[in-house]
Amino acid sequence: MENIVSTKELITGYYNNGKFNAIPQYKINIAAKEGELIALIGSNGNGKTTLLKTLAGLQKYKSGEINICGNSPKTANKLDFAKVLSIATTELLKIAYTTVYEFVMLGRYPYSNFFGKIKNDDIEIVNMALNETGIIHKKDELLNRLSDGERQRAVIARTLSQNTNVILLDEPTAFLDIKNKFEIFNLLKTLTLKFNKTIIFSSHDINTAIHIADKIWLLKTNCIINKIPEQIIFDDDLANEFNSDYLQIDKNSGNLNFINKSSAFIGLEGNSKIQTLTKNALNRIGFEISSNKNITLNVIIEEKGNSFIWKLNAQNEIFIFNQLEELLLHLKFYKLKN
Amino acid sequence: MAKLTKHYNFFIITILIIIILVLSIIDLLNGSVKISFNDAINLLINKLDNNSLNTIFFDIRIPRIITAILSGIALSISGLLMQTLFRNPLAGPYVLGISSGAGLGVALSVMGFSAFGLNFIEVAGSGGSILAACLGSGFFMFLIFVISLKIKDVMTLLVAGMLLGSAASAIINLFQFVSSEQSLKLFVIWTMGSLTNTTWQQLALMSFTILIGVLISIFIAYPLNVWLLGDDNAKSSGININKIRNLLFISATLLAGSVTAFCGPLAFIGIAAPHIARLIFKTSNHKLLIPLSAIIGVIMLLIADILTQLPFTNFLIPINTTTSLLGVPIVLWIVLKGKKMWI
């Protein structure tokens, strides 16, 4: 399959007082195929937005080549280019009196004459876009009355109505609650599968991105990586880029986990299903589980009918708790005293 | 606009046009010499053989009404364009110092040359002062625009506009100091604003420049709707922003400049009219806002003109005073409405 988006030796960045500041500090060679959902991830300042804007022709680049469906953003006719690539940036929409329908209709600009006469196929495509993004019930609502999640749907609907092969989205799920976030991700996935569109979105939500994207573009400080998510996890690319004192990447799932700093050891016994949760709770308040039999601090979980009790053995003194919360409170004080 | 509101809007527009007709008739009959409705009809169908009334009606009143209508259209559309350019509801030719720029141009043409013993108006005719006002307002609008690229804050930009305005006043003061008494008087009267000093020839010239300005604004209405979504969105829709911006500059400058040249700086119509239009019709669509703002602008200017003639007296108030009295409360209300500085 041919590449629908590709760059060759591309140097992106911005001009400041006539001098070019390259962001990132290396040449970018990437490619995307038809129907691929691509997550662009990387730390703040590594050039995610710059790359997206450069691909869209909104920002100048220093050297190299960009190919979007056979067009270069530098040389292509602007209107023709707008028919192959659409982008939604994080630009604020400060319009007081535009309805969702009017807003999505503006995506038809490249296809209309200079005065914007609305044709039948414009109406058809706009309705389709509103339907696909699940915002049709709000089509007569003013844009600034929408919730963040609804507005994001309207923004995606506008890029859809522009009817392009490639859609770029800069942080489409920023500011969204978790439910909306997953719905938007699912929407992007559906659009790539149903309409064979190539969607490239930037995100800080690596955990979700590696579960839904076909490819990951990982903008590191020294190079860009373009692989399928599983390969990225296997090759430890995320770990090398993101591991820190507080963050660890799970080698199997690729999930990012918080590292709890522990300052004491505790024993944990009991083979019940509550054990993992108890272990997490103990980790959270700074206890590391030890298998050393001689440890003077021990927790034993016992099953009692439908509920559990936690027995704490602290230097041969026994305490019994019916709630995990009570155990944790006691241990916090114990830690402070010792 | 939602489908349901179409009939409502049509209804409102009809009412507004009737208001314009009524106000025009009142304005036509009103003045230091009162003309009765019957006399007006007879004058129109050539049945009244009264030379002085004839002159007042055809050479003063009718040009005044046409001037008021043209200025209302021009100022409100110019204000609308500036609000879109700056994405700022408080933008307008007067507050951004653009009228001051036109004033500087006129001051230069009226008084500056007289300082060198030349009479610019005699040399270049009234077209000269239009040109001077347009150049002045265009230059100031360019300055403000360059500043707006650096300053994103709405209020700071307005302060910058006021600073530019004071700079213009300072230079104008200098001209006033060195100019001849005759041209000084000419200029001071100009600053008070007037709709009554336009001759039919000047009116023809004014109509022509305003027509060009309005045509350009209609021509760029559709891309302006997309541009309202922001530079990035406009560019990625295939809009050549530079071209649209240049056309907008030309249009707004021609509109504000030509009115200011003939009628003086008429304050606050440019800010207020587009706002009232947005508020009544709940739309940000320029294809609608251009004619709607124009209608509101005409109504405001006609009311302002009627108010210049204090009832039951022979006092004439400068039109700049009445437009301010009408416009300032509206601008204050926009400021008080709070943080959502959206257009």
XYZ file of C-alpha atoms in Angstrom:
681
model
C 0.000 0.000 0.000
C 1.246 3.443 -0.860
C 2.055 6.070 1.730
C -0.567 8.793 1.885
C 1.496 11.007 4.181
C 5.254 11.005 4.186
C 8.158 13.247 5.056
C 11.755 13.087 3.942
C 14.567 14.661 5.942
C 12.089 17.214 7.261
C 13.375 19.895 9.619
C 10.536 21.625 11.456
C 10.556 24.557 13.830
C 9.845 28.248 13.727
C 11.435 31.469 12.578
C 12.369 33.953 15.265
C 13.802 37.272 14.075
C 14.845 35.660 10.797
C 16.675 32.835 12.525
C 15.328 29.303 12.335
C 14.916 27.403 15.606
C 14.632 23.714 14.851
C 12.164 21.711 16.958
C 13.021 18.852 17.304
C 16.757 18.870 16.697
C 16.726 16.102 14.086
C 15.397 15.252 10.655
C 11.961 13.682 10.556
C 11.249 10.708 8.298
C 7.782 9.316 8.800
C 4.993 7.822 6.779
C 1.334 6.917 7.125
C -0.877 4.718 4.999
C -4.517 4.931 4.039
C -6.948 4.149 6.865
C -4.348 4.328 9.606
C -5.061 5.848 13.000
C -1.846 7.370 14.224
C -1.144 8.687 17.696
C 1.549 11.328 17.910
C 3.012 11.249 21.383
C 5.953 12.822 23.112
C 6.828 15.097 25.981
C 5.844 18.746 26.057
C 8.127 20.828 23.850
C 9.207 17.954 21.636
C 7.366 19.434 18.674
C 4.060 17.597 18.327
C 2.033 20.682 17.443
C 4.843 21.989 15.249
C 4.886 18.748 13.269
C 1.104 18.711 12.797
C 0.988 22.362 11.764
C 3.908 21.882 9.396
C 2.235 18.910 7.724
C -0.876 21.059 7.323
C 1.070 23.917 5.782
C 0.263 26.283 8.644
C 3.885 26.614 9.635
C 7.019 27.026 7.505
C 9.732 24.413 7.600
C 13.424 24.766 6.985
C 14.213 21.888 4.666
C 13.146 18.461 3.568
C 10.057 17.247 1.789
C 6.442 16.666 2.727
C 4.123 14.593 0.589
C 0.395 14.532 1.322
C -1.464 12.513 -1.352
C 1.038 13.763 -3.913
C 0.845 17.392 -2.759
C 3.367 19.481 -0.918
C 1.934 22.078 1.480
C 4.581 24.513 0.263
C 3.742 24.446 -3.430
C 0.186 23.118 -3.692
C -2.729 25.377 -4.500
C -4.249 26.251 -1.115
C -7.781 25.268 -2.060
C -6.645 21.981 -3.631
C -4.594 21.187 -0.544
C -7.627 21.881 1.648
C -9.376 19.083 -0.240
C -6.821 16.451 0.793
C -5.941 17.511 4.336
C -7.944 19.084 7.142
C -6.718 19.994 10.602
C -8.276 20.983 13.908
C -5.787 22.889 16.040
C -6.252 23.891 19.647
C -7.137 27.424 18.494
C -9.963 28.817 20.622
C -13.275 29.326 18.864
C -14.491 32.692 20.040
C -17.674 33.042 18.045
C -20.801 34.214 19.739
C -23.594 33.384 17.349
C -22.704 30.449 15.112
C -24.744 27.270 15.272
C -23.202 23.820 15.071
C -24.752 23.376 11.618
C -23.329 26.667 10.303
C -19.959 25.822 11.819
C -19.777 22.398 10.187
C -21.011 23.924 6.915
C -17.940 26.206 6.931
C -15.901 23.044 6.356
C -17.347 23.082 2.826
C -15.398 26.256 2.002
C -12.891 24.631 -0.380
C -15.753 23.181 -2.448
C -17.965 26.253 -2.762
C -17.843 29.331 -4.943
C -16.626 32.615 -3.525
C -20.027 33.623 -2.176
C -20.641 30.307 -0.473
C -23.842 29.191 -2.144
C -24.941 26.010 -0.375
C -25.497 23.102 -2.748
C -27.405 19.878 -2.152
C -24.310 17.726 -1.753
C -22.987 20.208 0.817
C -26.124 19.643 2.900
C -25.807 15.880 2.457
C -22.164 15.781 3.563
C -22.727 18.108 6.511
C -25.632 15.982 7.747
C -23.506 12.877 7.319
C -20.679 14.470 9.332
C -23.102 15.534 12.083
C -24.555 12.023 12.182
C -21.238 10.198 12.281
C -19.931 12.350 15.111
C -23.178 12.014 17.069
C -23.867 15.724 17.339
C -26.829 15.997 14.949
C -29.263 16.468 17.842
C -27.450 19.730 18.690
C -27.204 21.082 15.152
C -29.221 24.239 15.843
C -27.458 24.916 19.144
C -24.973 27.777 19.335
C -21.391 26.549 19.328
C -20.491 28.360 22.533
C -23.341 26.680 24.406
C -21.892 23.198 23.895
C -20.034 21.196 26.501
C -16.352 20.459 25.857
C -17.146 16.969 24.621
C -19.872 18.175 22.267
C -17.684 20.969 20.931
C -14.949 18.458 20.164
C -17.469 16.405 18.187
C -18.484 19.509 16.247
C -14.827 20.272 15.517
C -14.288 16.739 14.217
C -17.512 17.010 12.200
C -16.126 20.112 10.512
C -12.951 18.312 9.478
C -15.155 15.480 8.186
C -17.294 17.831 6.130
C -14.098 19.082 4.496
C -14.040 15.584 2.953
C -10.295 15.015 3.029
C -8.234 11.820 2.988
C -6.087 13.019 5.853
C -7.326 14.522 9.118
C -4.950 16.005 11.691
C -6.154 16.652 15.225
C -4.098 18.462 17.830
C -4.960 17.052 21.254
C -8.602 16.236 20.508
C -9.162 14.824 23.985
C -7.551 17.514 26.115
C -9.968 18.869 28.742
C -12.379 15.948 28.269
C -13.646 13.701 31.035
C -12.768 10.031 30.767
C -16.088 8.952 29.251
C -15.993 11.602 26.541
C -12.327 10.880 25.958
C -12.994 7.227 25.193
C -15.977 8.112 23.036
C -13.867 10.499 20.959
C -11.118 7.893 20.600
C -13.723 5.373 19.533
C -15.095 7.883 17.027
C -11.644 8.360 15.496
C -11.204 4.611 15.250
C -14.603 4.235 13.574
C -13.805 6.944 11.042
C -10.595 5.230 9.982
C -12.333 1.871 9.643
C -15.529 3.092 7.991
C -14.214 5.791 5.662
C -10.609 4.641 5.296
C -9.400 8.048 6.453
C -5.908 8.598 7.735
C -6.196 10.297 11.112
C -3.173 11.612 12.950
C -3.831 12.920 16.439
C -1.534 14.149 19.150
C -2.189 13.100 22.714
C -0.669 12.960 26.140
C -2.800 9.968 27.005
C -0.264 7.283 26.156
C -2.125 4.543 28.015
C -5.133 4.852 25.746
C -3.236 5.707 22.587
C -1.267 2.475 22.605
C -4.493 0.509 22.847
C -6.346 2.094 19.949
C -3.805 3.481 17.484
C -2.566 1.485 14.487
C 0.760 3.254 14.661
C 2.575 5.400 17.169
C 4.728 8.312 16.165
C 6.876 8.841 19.220
C 8.688 12.171 19.162
C 11.690 11.595 21.372
C 14.344 14.132 22.204
C 16.833 12.534 19.832
C 14.770 10.780 17.156
C 11.265 9.991 15.991
C 9.956 6.453 16.189
C 7.260 5.130 13.874
C 6.069 1.662 14.907
C 2.990 -0.307 15.826
C 2.212 0.020 19.556
C 3.191 -3.560 20.410
C 6.593 -3.116 18.796
C 7.081 0.080 20.778
C 6.307 -1.763 24.010
C 8.501 -4.703 23.052
C 11.438 -2.467 22.180
C 11.109 -0.535 25.454
C 10.891 2.776 23.555
C 8.359 4.222 25.969
C 10.423 3.162 28.955
C 13.517 4.870 27.611
C 11.602 8.058 26.930
C 9.273 8.317 29.894
C 10.653 6.241 32.798
C 11.451 8.380 35.773
C 11.537 8.199 39.566
C 7.779 8.199 39.704
C 6.798 6.585 36.414
C 7.325 3.081 35.194
C 6.133 1.376 32.028
C 4.760 -2.114 32.429
C 6.725 -4.296 30.015
C 3.782 -6.523 29.162
C 0.844 -4.184 28.795
C 2.690 -0.970 28.056
C 0.684 0.712 30.808
C 2.234 3.592 32.662
C 2.295 3.113 36.399
C 2.965 5.425 39.271
C 5.886 4.404 41.436
C 5.170 4.643 45.150
C 8.238 5.453 47.177
C 8.433 3.054 50.118
C 10.242 3.675 53.367
C 9.317 0.582 55.390
C 8.751 -3.137 54.976
C 5.705 -5.169 55.897
C 4.706 -8.773 55.602
C 1.415 -9.765 53.961
C -0.335 -13.105 54.289
C -3.603 -14.506 53.136
C -4.618 -15.933 49.810
C -7.843 -14.096 49.321
C -8.938 -11.965 46.376
C -8.564 -8.862 48.513
C -4.811 -9.362 48.768
C -3.827 -7.409 45.640
C -5.936 -4.453 46.708
C -4.414 -4.540 50.180
C -0.964 -4.692 48.622
C -1.733 -1.634 46.470
C -3.025 0.236 49.499
C 0.073 -0.602 51.533
C 2.321 0.472 48.660
C 0.435 3.721 48.396
C 1.132 4.684 52.004
C 4.801 3.763 51.681
C 5.161 0.118 52.705
C 6.953 -2.373 50.558
C 5.802 -6.014 50.866
C 8.553 -8.216 52.190
C 8.698 -12.018 52.179
C 11.199 -12.053 55.009
C 9.758 -14.314 57.764
C 11.550 -12.413 60.525
C 9.832 -9.110 59.864
C 8.195 -7.601 62.962
C 5.326 -6.008 61.079
C 2.767 -8.325 59.495
C -0.698 -8.163 58.035
C -2.819 -11.292 57.829
C -6.054 -11.255 55.892
C -8.735 -13.653 57.025
C -11.989 -14.417 55.320
C -14.994 -14.300 57.637
C -18.183 -15.268 55.888
C -18.780 -12.637 53.232
C -16.378 -10.101 54.703
C -12.738 -9.824 55.599
C -10.746 -8.909 58.651
C -7.203 -7.604 58.725
C -4.979 -8.729 61.565
C -1.983 -6.545 62.194
C 0.919 -7.993 64.116
C 3.168 -5.124 65.188
C 6.084 -6.247 67.354
C 3.939 -9.051 68.777
C 1.035 -6.776 69.509
C -2.139 -7.819 67.641
C -4.691 -5.385 66.231
C -7.823 -6.399 64.382
C -9.556 -4.241 61.736
C -12.860 -4.743 59.948
C -12.117 -2.055 57.375
C -9.030 -1.647 55.196
C -9.238 2.098 55.788
C -8.831 1.622 59.549
C -5.768 -0.544 59.011
C -4.188 2.114 56.807
C -4.881 4.854 59.357
C -3.298 2.787 62.087
C -0.245 2.000 59.965
C 0.233 5.677 59.089
C 0.402 6.532 62.785
C 2.620 3.544 63.444
C 5.035 4.786 60.775
C 5.081 8.263 62.260
C 5.846 6.934 65.748
C 8.693 4.661 64.637
C -29.881 31.308 12.043
C -32.176 28.465 12.783
C -35.018 27.745 10.404
C -37.734 28.745 12.849
C -36.383 32.248 13.218
C -36.439 33.087 9.499
C -39.949 34.533 9.559
C -39.144 36.391 12.757
C -36.073 37.940 11.164
C -37.998 38.920 8.047
C -40.586 40.573 10.269
C -37.943 42.513 12.224
C -36.187 43.650 9.049
C -39.477 44.947 7.630
C -40.090 46.914 10.817
C -36.556 48.327 10.768
C -36.975 49.500 7.180
C -40.266 51.183 8.067
C -38.447 52.871 10.971
C -35.808 54.125 8.524
C -38.521 55.584 6.275
C -40.288 57.300 9.162
C -37.034 58.668 10.605
C -35.981 59.917 7.171
C -39.243 61.807 6.785
C -38.948 63.309 10.281
C -35.348 64.282 9.602
C -36.332 65.724 6.243
C -39.005 67.984 7.704
C -37.057 68.851 10.834
C -34.602 71.736 11.015
C -34.354 75.421 11.742
C -36.978 75.916 9.041
C -39.879 73.522 9.556
C -41.352 72.033 6.430
C -44.833 70.554 6.586
C -45.562 67.133 5.146
C -47.869 68.641 2.508
C -45.208 71.135 1.444
C -42.730 68.327 1.122
C -45.075 66.358 -1.147
C -45.738 69.461 -3.248
C -42.024 70.188 -3.466
C -41.397 66.675 -4.661
C -43.991 66.875 -7.431
C -42.852 70.382 -8.417
C -46.049 72.141 -7.384
C -44.644 74.536 -4.824
C -43.137 77.662 -6.254
C -41.173 78.785 -3.263
C -37.527 79.382 -4.104
C -36.073 79.471 -0.603
C -38.001 76.404 0.512
C -37.008 74.725 -2.731
C -33.329 75.389 -2.029
C -33.565 74.256 1.579
C -35.363 71.066 0.601
C -33.333 69.977 -2.419
C -29.892 71.374 -1.645
C -29.743 70.932 2.124
C -32.291 68.489 3.486
C -32.197 65.766 0.858
C -28.376 65.749 0.635
C -28.337 65.629 4.441
C -30.582 62.558 4.541
C -28.534 60.832 1.869
C -25.338 61.716 3.737
C -26.812 60.316 6.955
C -27.836 57.089 5.248
C -24.504 56.675 3.467
C -22.529 57.426 6.644
C -24.629 55.019 8.690
C -23.990 52.254 6.178
C -20.282 53.011 5.860
C -19.465 53.429 9.551
C -21.303 50.318 10.688
C -19.802 48.070 8.008
C -16.372 49.530 8.690
C -16.842 48.802 12.390
C -18.001 45.274 11.649
C -14.931 44.615 9.485
C -12.601 45.940 12.171
C -14.248 43.805 14.839
C -13.680 40.760 12.659
C -10.088 41.720 11.853
C -9.192 42.253 15.509
C -11.577 39.551 16.822
C -12.573 42.210 19.273
C -16.078 43.472 19.980
C -14.780 46.876 21.005
C -12.992 47.574 17.757
C -14.314 50.458 15.727
C -12.926 53.331 13.707
C -13.243 55.816 16.565
C -11.932 53.927 19.607
C -8.976 52.417 17.787
C -7.743 55.862 16.841
C -8.444 55.333 13.159
C -10.744 58.355 13.001
C -7.905 60.315 14.598
C -5.744 59.139 11.742
C -8.284 60.466 9.290
C -8.365 63.663 11.352
C -4.624 63.943 11.073
C -4.882 63.506 7.317
C -7.533 66.205 7.086
C -5.597 68.489 9.449
C -2.570 68.070 7.269
C -4.535 68.822 4.121
C -6.537 71.730 5.554
C -4.026 73.393 7.848
C -0.655 71.854 7.212
C -0.420 73.232 3.716
C -1.752 76.600 4.739
C 1.267 76.867 6.990
C 3.302 76.904 3.799
C 0.953 79.427 2.216
C -0.829 76.809 0.123
C -4.504 76.014 0.175
C -4.647 72.280 -0.317
C -8.421 72.172 -0.710
C -8.193 74.709 -3.525
C -5.349 72.829 -5.126
C -6.743 69.312 -4.889
C -10.477 69.907 -4.413
C -12.624 67.943 -1.996
C -11.244 64.701 -3.446
C -7.992 65.793 -1.838
C -9.394 65.730 1.664
C -11.024 62.334 1.029
C -7.657 61.066 -0.104
C -5.935 62.633 2.903
C -8.512 61.192 5.312
C -8.272 57.729 3.729
C -4.480 57.786 3.782
C -4.509 58.953 7.400
C -7.042 56.371 8.538
C -5.362 53.601 6.514
C -1.990 54.422 8.041
C -3.388 54.418 11.576
C -5.300 51.218 10.985
C -2.079 49.621 9.789
C -0.260 50.840 12.915
C -2.981 49.465 15.178
C -2.946 46.193 13.319
C 0.824 45.819 13.729
C 0.390 46.555 17.444
C -2.425 44.007 17.664
C -0.047 41.308 16.398
C 2.067 41.897 19.502
C -0.714 42.644 21.989
C -3.426 40.039 22.249
C -5.211 41.638 25.173
C -8.363 43.493 24.194
C -8.096 46.296 26.713
C -4.395 46.929 26.152
C -5.072 47.268 22.447
C -7.718 49.889 23.121
C -5.264 51.798 25.282
C -2.783 51.621 22.406
C -5.496 53.021 20.129
C -6.099 55.878 22.543
C -2.355 56.583 22.675
C -2.223 56.756 18.888
C -5.235 59.075 19.036
C -3.431 61.394 21.466
C -0.330 61.349 19.297
C -2.507 62.421 16.368
C -4.088 65.175 18.492
C -0.658 66.427 19.493
C 0.387 66.784 15.871
C -2.968 68.352 15.015
C -2.414 70.867 17.838
C 0.879 71.773 16.285
C -0.828 72.383 12.953
C -3.505 74.455 14.639
C -0.825 76.600 16.217
C 0.854 77.445 12.926
C -2.122 77.500 10.572
C -4.054 80.478 9.300
C -7.185 81.604 11.105
C -9.422 80.713 8.203
C -8.252 77.111 7.827
C -8.194 76.670 11.605
C -11.884 77.517 11.725
C -12.566 75.159 8.841
C -10.852 72.356 10.724
C -12.511 72.952 14.109
C -15.934 72.883 12.469
C -14.926 69.654 10.745
C -14.042 68.003 14.072
C -17.523 68.660 15.436
C -18.945 66.605 12.648
C -21.716 67.578 10.326
C -23.975 65.936 7.822
C -25.104 69.244 6.350
C -22.065 70.478 4.497
C -22.137 68.035 1.639
C -22.912 69.297 -1.841
C -24.353 67.087 -4.558
C -20.911 66.729 -6.179
C -19.306 65.731 -2.908
C -22.161 63.342 -2.343
C -21.477 61.698 -5.673
C -17.836 61.214 -4.749
C -18.757 59.919 -1.293
C -21.311 57.470 -2.721
C -18.725 56.179 -5.148
C -16.053 55.441 -2.511
C -18.616 53.944 -0.146
C -20.034 51.785 -2.937
C -16.575 50.358 -3.596
C -16.044 49.748 0.111
C -19.401 47.999 0.478
C -18.859 45.872 -2.637
C -15.482 44.698 -1.340
C -17.022 43.842 2.028
C -19.755 41.765 0.345
C -17.100 40.090 -1.782
C -15.135 38.939 1.291
C -18.147 38.124 3.504
C -17.953 34.348 3.041
C -14.212 33.939 3.736
C -14.642 36.266 6.727
C -17.069 33.749 8.241
C -14.355 31.108 8.068
C -11.696 33.535 9.247
C -13.756 34.176 12.362
C -12.812 30.621 13.387
C -9.191 31.747 13.630
C -6.138 32.019 11.387
C -5.306 28.296 11.493
C -8.817 27.220 10.611
C -9.029 29.754 7.794
C -5.673 28.790 6.296
C -6.435 25.084 6.461
C -9.720 25.753 4.644
C -7.673 27.121 1.756
C -8.194 30.819 2.435
C -5.474 33.223 1.391
C -5.487 35.240 4.604
C -3.170 37.951 3.334
C -5.402 38.672 0.355
C -8.552 38.804 2.479
C -6.823 40.978 5.070
C -5.664 43.452 2.422
C -9.149 43.659 0.935
C -10.588 44.163 4.407
C -8.094 46.952 5.051
C -8.980 48.699 1.811
C -12.701 48.364 2.418
C -12.679 49.470 6.080
C -10.365 52.376 5.308
C -12.394 53.602 2.328
C -15.602 53.408 4.346
C -14.341 55.074 7.518
C -12.052 57.478 5.680
C -14.625 58.880 3.261
C -17.262 59.458 5.942
C -14.731 61.051 8.261
C -13.445 63.294 5.495
C -16.861 64.804 4.763
C -18.710 64.549 8.044
C -15.954 64.658 10.621
C -15.248 61.955 13.176
C -18.657 60.454 14.013
C -18.063 58.512 17.188
C -19.300 55.086 18.314
C -21.733 54.246 15.480
C -19.093 51.857 14.123
C -18.838 49.866 17.345
C -22.453 49.916 18.388
C -24.316 49.095 15.174
C -22.764 45.643 14.502
C -23.382 44.768 18.140
C -27.036 45.617 18.084
C -27.328 43.666 14.828
C -25.701 40.591 16.396
C -27.879 40.911 19.436
C -31.173 41.187 17.545
C -30.484 38.566 14.893
C -28.216 36.201 16.853
C -25.865 35.553 13.992
C -22.143 35.806 13.301
C -22.651 35.316 9.560
C -21.189 38.252 7.636
C -23.499 37.718 4.685
C -26.301 38.745 7.043
C -24.370 41.017 9.383
C -23.206 43.364 6.634
C -26.729 44.433 5.564
C -28.132 44.175 9.096
C -25.406 46.331 10.676
C -25.904 48.829 7.854
C -29.632 49.050 8.627
C -28.970 49.582 12.343
C -26.221 52.108 11.568
C -28.578 54.125 9.367
C -31.253 54.154 12.081
C -28.729 55.263 14.717
C -27.355 58.031 12.556
C -30.820 59.298 11.590
C -31.830 59.438 15.270
C -28.559 61.208 16.091
C -29.215 63.699 13.316
C -32.788 64.383 14.460
C -31.480 64.958 17.986
C -29.001 67.599 16.789
C -31.971 69.899 16.364
C -33.050 70.469 19.977
C -36.850 70.458 20.084
C -38.589 73.857 20.551
C -35.310 75.751 20.204
C -33.024 76.926 17.484
C -29.976 75.310 19.024
C -27.992 72.911 16.895
C -25.868 70.351 18.709
C -22.832 68.962 16.854
C -23.635 65.503 15.497
C -20.520 64.069 17.128
C -22.135 64.841 20.492
C -25.390 63.059 19.734
C -23.722 59.969 18.246
C -21.572 59.742 21.388
C -24.592 60.091 23.652
C -26.276 57.281 21.735
C -23.213 55.065 21.358
C -21.388 55.344 24.676
C -24.053 53.543 26.764
C -23.959 50.649 24.311
C -20.163 50.437 24.442
C -20.265 50.620 28.240
C -22.756 47.788 28.242
C -20.437 45.652 26.090
C -17.600 46.283 28.549
C -19.792 45.513 31.554
C -21.158 42.359 29.939
C -17.961 40.784 31.119
C -15.258 38.441 30.083
C -16.785 36.754 27.094
C -15.299 39.119 24.555
C -16.723 37.172 21.655
C -17.997 38.410 18.382
